[in-house]
Amino acid sequence: MTATGPFDVAAFRAHFPALTDGAAHFDGPGGSQTPDVVAQAVAATMTQPMANRGSVTQAERNADAVVREARQAVADLTGGDPGGVVFGRSATALTYDLSRVLSAGWGPGDEVVVTRLDHDANIRPWVQAAEARGATVRWADFDPATGELDPATVGALLSERTRLVAVTGASNLIGTRPDVAAITALAHEAGALTWVDGVHLAAHAPVDVTALGADFLVCSPYKFLGPHCGCLVAAPELLETLHPDKLLPSSNAVPERFELGTLPYELLAGTTAAIDLLAAQAGPEGDRRSRLVAAMAAIEQHEDRLRERIEDGVRALAGVTVWSRAAHRTPTLLLTFVGRDAADAYRSLAGRGVNAPAGSFYALEASRHLGLGDTGGLRVGLAPYSDDADVDRLLAGLREFLAS
């Protein structure tokens, strides 16, 4: 995309060396392919002078610049404050770390709300934290027929004893994008904090942590073209009120007090490079935040067009059930096959150079609530580099599998 044109998927694909192997990648929800500029940023950071952060030597200044630039880049991506961006090994690790901090004051009678739509990384840490403190877990169910999570369902579970509401920005299994802003508004009315899993959402749409009403939002750069690490975004003022366990000599400043050990500078540089590549799809005009919003909106439109093509093609196939049905959803489809195992479809497609894995993808509660047990189905996930030729190969592969 430029300021005057649509998203240019062909030019974008040229940044991905992995695509030259010929496979059509529908496995992006598990981790996107890596662009050249990200690999270059990682390599450049690892081969330049680096040291612990500081201001005396060039190596110290290099490290400090990498961290500051990455905090600003993530803030621009999410609409947050760079002073409230915390880096960790993964979104799961950050959620576990903060669950222990946030639950320190919980006790019997306190309540936490989780949803069955979520990835287990936004369920189990809260369930286990509540159990450790004697607090109560309240479960919000989504409608398996539509895939929708009604905010009123969450609202009915809230009380003056609710301490936290955890909800996904988008289901990594069926793509549902619940009305997070409505859910967080209800939570705040009850006096509860909100934790939003933005891992799947941030890969497919513009994100605004304030508009979502998220007190805490986590995301994973490796889902939006970057390296394997995790990001937490919160208001610095809120983080100032929290006191995690830490080493005595380590910084007590926010956000550093939440970052255990030395940060992986090369991965943070790669994160910045990924975000810059996304922003570049909107052309050179404007600040990075505005370009990211425009670029992600264009990518969302591109992916939705391809999703509709897949849905139209799948509807013409007998014996296929599509479980992704919500009115507002990411380009992520979960399919099952009458009388056929989704794992067999996975292997059949892989043999044709089409990568679409099968499973429940850590969304165990969602898969079980749909009646699919722990095995789930075939997940077809689009990414910004997906194109019409990929869709053609997927649909042809599905036809051949069903005919075999």
XYZ file of C-alpha atoms in Angstrom:
404
model
C 0.000 0.000 0.000
C 1.026 3.585 -0.626
C -0.768 6.772 0.236
C -2.463 6.551 -3.164
C -2.821 2.828 -3.820
C -3.915 -0.547 -2.395
C -1.772 -2.991 -0.473
C 0.874 -4.374 -2.858
C 1.118 -8.020 -1.822
C 3.618 -8.912 -4.555
C 6.094 -6.275 -3.375
C 5.502 -7.299 0.217
C 6.136 -10.985 -0.514
C 9.552 -10.111 -1.958
C 10.716 -9.439 1.620
C 10.221 -13.086 2.665
C 13.007 -15.493 1.681
C 11.051 -18.422 3.132
C 8.376 -18.014 0.470
C 10.866 -19.026 -2.230
C 10.553 -22.664 -1.127
C 7.204 -22.708 -2.924
C 4.891 -23.567 -0.019
C 1.609 -21.737 0.480
C 1.637 -20.720 4.139
C -1.660 -20.786 6.017
C 0.134 -21.392 9.329
C 0.604 -17.732 10.268
C -1.545 -17.890 13.438
C 1.174 -20.097 14.902
C 3.901 -17.678 13.825
C 4.440 -15.683 10.674
C 7.304 -16.078 8.235
C 10.201 -13.677 8.767
C 11.042 -10.826 6.383
C 14.577 -10.047 5.284
C 14.692 -6.684 7.062
C 13.974 -8.370 10.404
C 16.754 -10.913 9.938
C 19.093 -8.124 8.893
C 18.242 -6.070 11.979
C 18.844 -9.067 14.251
C 22.202 -9.805 12.593
C 23.318 -6.169 12.637
C 22.543 -5.861 16.329
C 24.440 -9.022 17.185
C 27.523 -7.933 15.243
C 27.806 -4.331 16.407
C 29.313 -3.343 19.768
C 26.778 -4.206 22.503
C 26.900 -4.170 26.285
C 24.598 -3.635 29.214
C 22.558 -0.470 28.771
C 24.324 2.744 29.686
C 25.638 6.034 28.326
C 29.414 5.883 28.701
C 30.618 3.540 25.938
C 29.326 3.193 22.409
C 28.363 -0.405 23.164
C 26.234 0.759 26.103
C 24.613 3.479 24.032
C 23.835 0.997 21.246
C 22.012 -1.280 23.669
C 20.086 1.587 25.218
C 19.022 2.874 21.806
C 17.748 -0.561 20.742
C 15.554 -0.826 23.834
C 14.179 2.691 23.588
C 13.442 2.321 19.889
C 11.643 -0.978 20.452
C 9.493 0.456 23.248
C 8.474 3.329 20.973
C 7.765 0.992 18.058
C 5.488 -1.251 20.136
C 3.774 1.822 21.569
C 3.142 3.089 18.040
C 1.729 -0.290 17.001
C -0.670 -0.487 19.939
C -1.446 3.152 20.667
C 0.243 2.830 24.037
C 2.869 4.708 26.031
C 6.492 3.630 25.461
C 7.079 4.056 29.180
C 4.576 1.250 29.781
C 6.000 -1.299 27.309
C 7.476 -4.350 29.024
C 9.405 -7.024 27.139
C 9.540 -10.698 28.071
C 10.231 -14.134 26.670
C 6.653 -14.539 25.436
C 3.124 -13.280 25.993
C 2.500 -16.417 28.047
C 5.500 -15.752 30.280
C 4.475 -12.121 30.783
C 0.940 -13.173 31.689
C 2.227 -15.667 34.231
C 4.631 -13.098 35.693
C 1.956 -10.449 36.088
C -0.674 -12.906 37.285
C 1.485 -13.568 40.329
C 1.917 -9.853 40.954
C -1.729 -8.909 40.438
C -3.072 -11.791 42.508
C -0.858 -11.046 45.502
C -3.729 -9.229 47.184
C -6.492 -11.656 46.219
C -8.146 -13.903 48.746
C -11.297 -15.919 49.450
C -14.351 -14.115 48.114
C -12.446 -12.346 45.364
C -13.300 -13.272 41.796
C -11.627 -13.372 38.384
C -13.478 -13.763 35.074
C -12.070 -15.751 32.149
C -13.706 -16.795 28.874
C -13.873 -20.094 27.042
C -13.056 -18.263 23.807
C -9.484 -17.598 24.915
C -6.131 -19.224 24.270
C -5.091 -21.093 27.406
C -2.365 -18.497 27.988
C -5.114 -16.064 29.004
C -6.973 -18.642 31.089
C -4.665 -20.956 32.999
C -2.425 -18.286 34.593
C -5.512 -16.627 36.084
C -7.144 -19.902 37.116
C -3.969 -21.028 38.835
C -3.396 -17.641 40.478
C -6.964 -17.657 41.789
C -6.613 -21.203 43.101
C -3.388 -20.288 44.886
C -5.119 -17.398 46.662
C -8.451 -19.082 47.339
C -10.273 -16.769 44.924
C -13.158 -17.820 42.677
C -12.995 -18.240 38.897
C -16.072 -17.252 36.902
C -16.377 -18.613 33.353
C -17.921 -16.690 30.440
C -19.161 -18.950 27.653
C -19.408 -18.018 23.987
C -22.209 -19.243 21.722
C -20.866 -22.324 19.886
C -23.456 -21.889 17.133
C -22.281 -18.393 16.195
C -18.851 -18.145 17.790
C -19.946 -14.898 19.450
C -19.070 -13.803 22.991
C -21.857 -11.512 24.172
C -20.605 -8.732 26.489
C -23.779 -9.237 28.532
C -22.607 -12.773 29.295
C -19.476 -11.350 30.870
C -21.414 -8.564 32.537
C -23.694 -11.051 34.276
C -20.675 -12.556 36.026
C -19.343 -9.307 37.455
C -19.694 -8.157 41.034
C -18.030 -5.819 43.474
C -15.647 -8.700 44.247
C -14.409 -9.038 40.653
C -10.729 -8.201 40.604
C -9.834 -8.898 36.965
C -11.480 -9.752 33.658
C -9.322 -11.554 31.073
C -10.554 -11.572 27.477
C -9.089 -12.110 24.033
C -8.960 -9.459 21.352
C -9.462 -12.227 18.787
C -9.748 -15.998 19.026
C -6.685 -17.764 17.664
C -8.882 -20.814 16.930
C -11.970 -19.442 15.161
C -11.080 -15.784 14.659
C -13.955 -14.255 16.670
C -13.322 -10.629 17.590
C -15.513 -9.940 20.606
C -16.607 -6.436 21.532
C -13.672 -5.919 23.864
C -14.465 -2.262 24.526
C -17.946 -3.149 25.761
C -16.584 -5.926 27.963
C -13.857 -3.776 29.493
C -16.334 -0.944 30.106
C -18.501 -3.325 32.137
C -15.448 -4.560 34.015
C -14.364 -1.051 34.879
C -17.863 -0.199 36.105
C -17.489 -3.110 38.523
C -14.097 -1.812 39.638
C -12.095 -4.610 37.986
C -8.908 -4.493 35.978
C -8.846 -5.820 32.417
C -6.255 -8.033 30.729
C -6.567 -8.294 26.934
C -4.772 -10.967 24.920
C -3.924 -9.083 21.739
C -1.633 -11.743 20.280
C -3.907 -12.804 17.435
C -5.574 -9.422 16.948
C -2.366 -7.406 16.508
C -1.388 -9.527 13.514
C -4.502 -8.614 11.551
C -5.937 -5.232 12.482
C -5.064 -1.819 13.911
C -4.864 -1.925 17.711
C -5.605 0.910 20.120
C -5.095 -0.113 23.723
C -7.034 2.898 25.013
C -10.021 2.352 22.723
C -10.085 -1.311 23.745
C -10.175 -0.301 27.409
C -7.312 -2.659 28.181
C -5.490 -1.987 31.429
C -2.997 -4.570 30.219
C -2.509 -5.836 26.675
C -0.057 -8.493 25.544
C 1.110 -9.291 22.035
C 3.798 -11.390 20.338
C 6.053 -9.935 17.613
C 6.545 -13.335 15.979
C 2.863 -13.293 15.033
C 3.314 -10.004 13.132
C 6.555 -10.743 11.247
C 8.997 -10.234 14.127
C 11.169 -12.467 16.309
C 10.148 -14.669 19.209
C 9.540 -12.486 22.245
C 6.568 -10.965 24.063
C 5.310 -7.446 24.778
C 3.111 -6.081 27.538
C 1.527 -2.652 27.176
C 0.049 -0.770 30.138
C -0.099 2.739 31.525
C 3.141 3.571 33.347
C 1.096 4.929 36.233
C -0.584 1.560 36.680
C 2.713 -0.293 36.523
C 4.077 2.032 39.216
C 1.528 0.551 41.635
C 2.806 -3.005 41.119
C 5.874 -4.485 42.764
C 7.134 -7.770 41.307
C 9.815 -9.902 42.875
C 13.167 -8.830 41.470
C 16.872 -8.943 42.141
C 18.025 -6.389 44.703
C 20.486 -4.538 42.429
C 18.219 -4.530 39.355
C 16.392 -1.349 38.444
C 13.199 -0.467 40.253
C 12.167 1.905 37.483
C 9.103 1.270 35.323
C 9.034 -0.619 33.024
C 12.444 -2.137 33.831
C 11.349 -3.558 37.176
C 9.253 -6.136 35.296
C 12.044 -7.278 32.970
C 14.066 -10.048 34.549
C 17.677 -10.220 33.416
C 19.280 -8.651 30.363
C 16.932 -8.030 27.471
C 17.515 -9.806 24.124
C 18.640 -6.704 22.242
C 18.751 -8.445 18.875
C 15.123 -9.563 19.195
C 14.013 -6.078 20.162
C 15.792 -4.683 17.100
C 13.980 -7.270 14.995
C 10.679 -6.226 16.549
C 11.282 -2.611 15.581
C 12.207 -3.682 12.041
C 8.977 -5.707 11.714
C 6.867 -2.782 12.855
C 8.722 -0.429 10.519
C 8.063 -2.774 7.609
C 4.360 -2.777 8.393
C 4.321 1.018 8.663
C 6.157 1.316 5.346
C 3.177 -0.263 3.580
C 1.345 3.040 4.063
C 4.056 5.089 2.374
C 6.426 7.670 3.839
C 3.993 10.404 4.830
C 2.893 10.908 8.429
C 4.128 9.664 11.775
C 4.660 5.957 12.366
C 1.461 5.514 14.399
C -0.757 6.963 11.668
C 1.024 4.927 8.993
C 0.600 1.754 11.040
C -3.121 2.354 11.449
C -3.475 2.908 7.708
C -1.280 -0.051 6.793
C -3.015 -2.480 9.130
C -6.409 -1.353 7.848
C -5.251 -2.049 4.280
C -3.830 -5.429 5.294
C -7.097 -6.257 7.045
C -9.003 -5.459 3.836
C -6.595 -7.589 1.781
C -6.876 -10.549 4.130
C -10.661 -10.276 4.394
C -10.991 -10.419 0.603
C -8.970 -13.618 0.536
C -10.941 -15.026 3.472
C -14.176 -14.465 1.588
C -12.714 -16.287 -1.417
C -11.853 -19.266 0.781
C -15.279 -19.268 2.403
C -16.993 -19.157 -0.984
C -14.817 -22.029 -2.195
C -15.348 -24.152 0.896
C -19.120 -23.702 0.719
C -19.010 -25.507 -2.621
C -17.388 -28.551 -0.996
C -19.560 -31.278 0.499
C -18.854 -32.509 4.003
C -16.953 -29.458 5.308
C -17.982 -27.594 8.462
C -16.704 -24.056 9.002
C -16.602 -23.137 12.697
C -15.534 -19.526 12.178
C -18.903 -17.797 12.085
C -18.738 -14.592 14.094
C -19.840 -11.408 12.340
C -16.543 -9.705 13.210
C -13.524 -11.976 12.884
C -9.949 -12.294 11.738
C -9.062 -14.221 8.541
C -8.757 -17.465 10.474
C -10.940 -20.440 9.567
C -11.384 -23.659 11.514
C -12.616 -26.557 9.375
C -13.713 -30.108 10.110
C -14.683 -32.840 7.656
C -17.550 -35.296 7.897
C -16.116 -38.774 8.327
C -12.554 -37.555 7.828
C -9.824 -36.611 10.288
C -8.568 -33.011 10.144
C -5.049 -34.347 10.732
C -5.361 -36.310 7.490
C -6.328 -33.117 5.671
C -3.274 -31.436 7.205
C -0.976 -34.152 5.895
C -2.676 -34.253 2.507
C -2.317 -30.512 2.014
C 1.291 -30.569 3.212
C 2.048 -33.124 0.512
C 0.789 -30.575 -2.000
C 2.893 -27.744 -0.579
C 0.055 -26.142 1.364
C 0.783 -25.596 5.060
C -2.407 -25.548 7.140
C -2.006 -27.382 10.450
C -4.605 -29.263 12.492
C -5.210 -29.145 16.235
C -6.750 -27.057 18.984
C -3.743 -24.722 19.178
C -3.829 -24.216 22.952
C -7.434 -22.994 22.738
C -8.570 -26.109 24.596
C -11.600 -24.545 26.262
C -12.858 -23.178 22.942
C -12.327 -26.465 21.125
C -14.112 -28.409 23.839
C -16.957 -25.890 23.975
C -17.451 -26.366 20.225
C -17.726 -30.110 20.781
C -14.418 -30.802 19.042
C -12.629 -32.124 22.098
C -8.892 -31.620 22.292
C -8.288 -32.403 18.611
C -9.915 -29.275 17.151
C -9.813 -29.042 13.392
C -7.861 -27.774 10.401
C -6.876 -24.139 10.904
C -6.486 -21.979 7.802
C -4.863 -18.689 8.731
C -4.139 -15.882 6.303
C -1.218 -13.474 6.670
C -0.293 -10.221 4.922
C 1.873 -12.158 2.462
C -0.956 -14.524 1.457
C -2.105 -14.070 -2.130
C -4.692 -15.365 -4.584
C -2.390 -18.095 -5.849
C -2.113 -19.432 -2.302
C -5.901 -19.500 -2.029
C -6.204 -21.311 -5.368
C -3.767 -23.994 -4.164
C -5.577 -24.381 -0.833
C -8.974 -24.871 -2.446
C -7.558 -27.288 -5.019
C -5.851 -29.232 -2.245
C -9.055 -29.473 -0.233
C -10.972 -30.698 -3.276
C -8.338 -33.342 -3.937
C -8.337 -34.458 -0.297
C -12.105 -34.829 -0.201
C -12.084 -36.735 -3.461
C -9.420 -39.183 -2.296
